[in-house]
């Protein structure tokens, strides 16, 4: 594990350096007690961590034409749809925190993309929550008579 140590601030490889010290690249203090950057997980792991709700959704949508009971699969399908933006947001957030140097994570293009991603996730979650909010409102205050 020592071979993979990197500076948390700038990502500089600390290989061959003392266990505790100052990063030669950016001057940040490091020691084994500090949070360390980990190597990126394999691409398939990243896809599964972010994409599992879409796989579930595809399954729910896919079984209906093949004789699956539509009513039975509506609720899990909806749950997967709602889980996609929420899970995506938290997965990306935790992966960036663990695998990307703080300086690169919090500045420039990456910071812009993160803001954009957050916006998309929040809007998607709100959009998918809307039917649930409407249904809840109707259950509490009664359904409108059109
Ligand atoms: Zn550094």
PDB file of N, CA and C and ligand atoms in Angstrom, residues 6-12 14 22-30 103, ligand 1:
ATOM      1  N   UNK A   6      -0.062   8.766  -2.354  1.00  0.00           N
ATOM      2  CA  UNK A   6       0.027  10.003  -3.112  1.00  0.00           C
ATOM      3  C   UNK A   6      -0.383  11.168  -2.232  1.00  0.00           C
ATOM      4  N   UNK A   7       0.128  12.352  -2.557  1.00  0.00           N
ATOM      5  CA  UNK A   7      -0.217  13.550  -1.791  1.00  0.00           C
ATOM      6  C   UNK A   7      -1.703  13.837  -1.952  1.00  0.00           C
ATOM      7  N   UNK A   8      -2.372  14.065  -0.846  1.00  0.00           N
ATOM      8  CA  UNK A   8      -3.814  14.290  -0.887  1.00  0.00           C
ATOM      9  C   UNK A   8      -4.148  15.607  -1.598  1.00  0.00           C
ATOM     10  N   UNK A   9      -3.256  16.568  -1.487  1.00  0.00           N
ATOM     11  CA  UNK A   9      -3.511  17.877  -2.076  1.00  0.00           C
ATOM     12  C   UNK A   9      -3.295  17.913  -3.585  1.00  0.00           C
ATOM     13  N   UNK A  10      -2.157  17.370  -4.042  1.00  0.00           N
ATOM     14  CA  UNK A  10      -1.801  17.538  -5.452  1.00  0.00           C
ATOM     15  C   UNK A  10      -1.643  16.225  -6.206  1.00  0.00           C
ATOM     16  N   UNK A  11      -1.670  15.102  -5.518  1.00  0.00           N
ATOM     17  CA  UNK A  11      -1.589  13.824  -6.207  1.00  0.00           C
ATOM     18  C   UNK A  11      -0.171  13.343  -6.482  1.00  0.00           C
ATOM     19  N   UNK A  12       0.818  14.092  -6.018  1.00  0.00           N
ATOM     20  CA  UNK A  12       2.218  13.710  -6.236  1.00  0.00           C
ATOM     21  C   UNK A  12       2.495  12.350  -5.588  1.00  0.00           C
ATOM     22  N   UNK A  14       4.248   9.740  -3.509  1.00  0.00           N
ATOM     23  CA  UNK A  14       5.152   9.861  -2.358  1.00  0.00           C
ATOM     24  C   UNK A  14       6.024   8.619  -2.210  1.00  0.00           C
ATOM     25  N   UNK A  22       6.802  16.418   4.210  1.00  0.00           N
ATOM     26  CA  UNK A  22       6.204  17.498   3.456  1.00  0.00           C
ATOM     27  C   UNK A  22       6.283  17.134   1.977  1.00  0.00           C
ATOM     28  N   UNK A  23       5.183  17.311   1.264  1.00  0.00           N
ATOM     29  CA  UNK A  23       5.150  16.964  -0.159  1.00  0.00           C
ATOM     30  C   UNK A  23       6.135  17.842  -0.934  1.00  0.00           C
ATOM     31  N   UNK A  24       7.062  17.215  -1.718  1.00  0.00           N
ATOM     32  CA  UNK A  24       8.045  18.005  -2.454  1.00  0.00           C
ATOM     33  C   UNK A  24       7.395  18.861  -3.545  1.00  0.00           C
ATOM     34  N   UNK A  25       6.218  18.465  -3.983  1.00  0.00           N
ATOM     35  CA  UNK A  25       5.566  19.154  -5.093  1.00  0.00           C
ATOM     36  C   UNK A  25       4.811  20.395  -4.633  1.00  0.00           C
ATOM     37  N   UNK A  26       4.010  20.261  -3.568  1.00  0.00           N
ATOM     38  CA  UNK A  26       3.143  21.385  -3.184  1.00  0.00           C
ATOM     39  C   UNK A  26       3.378  21.849  -1.750  1.00  0.00           C
ATOM     40  N   UNK A  27       4.183  21.106  -0.976  1.00  0.00           N
ATOM     41  CA  UNK A  27       4.511  21.564   0.369  1.00  0.00           C
ATOM     42  C   UNK A  27       3.488  21.192   1.430  1.00  0.00           C
ATOM     43  N   UNK A  28       2.463  20.424   1.068  1.00  0.00           N
ATOM     44  CA  UNK A  28       1.469  20.009   2.054  1.00  0.00           C
ATOM     45  C   UNK A  28       2.061  18.948   2.971  1.00  0.00           C
ATOM     46  N   UNK A  29       1.704  19.008   4.246  1.00  0.00           N
ATOM     47  CA  UNK A  29       2.165  17.984   5.184  1.00  0.00           C
ATOM     48  C   UNK A  29       1.438  16.680   4.898  1.00  0.00           C
ATOM     49  N   UNK A  30       2.146  15.578   5.055  1.00  0.00           N
ATOM     50  CA  UNK A  30       1.464  14.289   4.958  1.00  0.00           C
ATOM     51  C   UNK A  30       1.981  13.379   6.047  1.00  0.00           C
ATOM     52  N   UNK A 103      -6.669  19.615  -5.055  1.00  0.00           N
ATOM     53  CA  UNK A 103      -6.471  20.791  -5.909  1.00  0.00           C
ATOM     54  C   UNK A 103      -7.146  20.658  -7.254  1.00  0.00           C
TER      55      UNK A 103
HETATM   56 ZN1  LIG B   1       1.471  17.717  -2.830  1.00  0.00          ZN
END
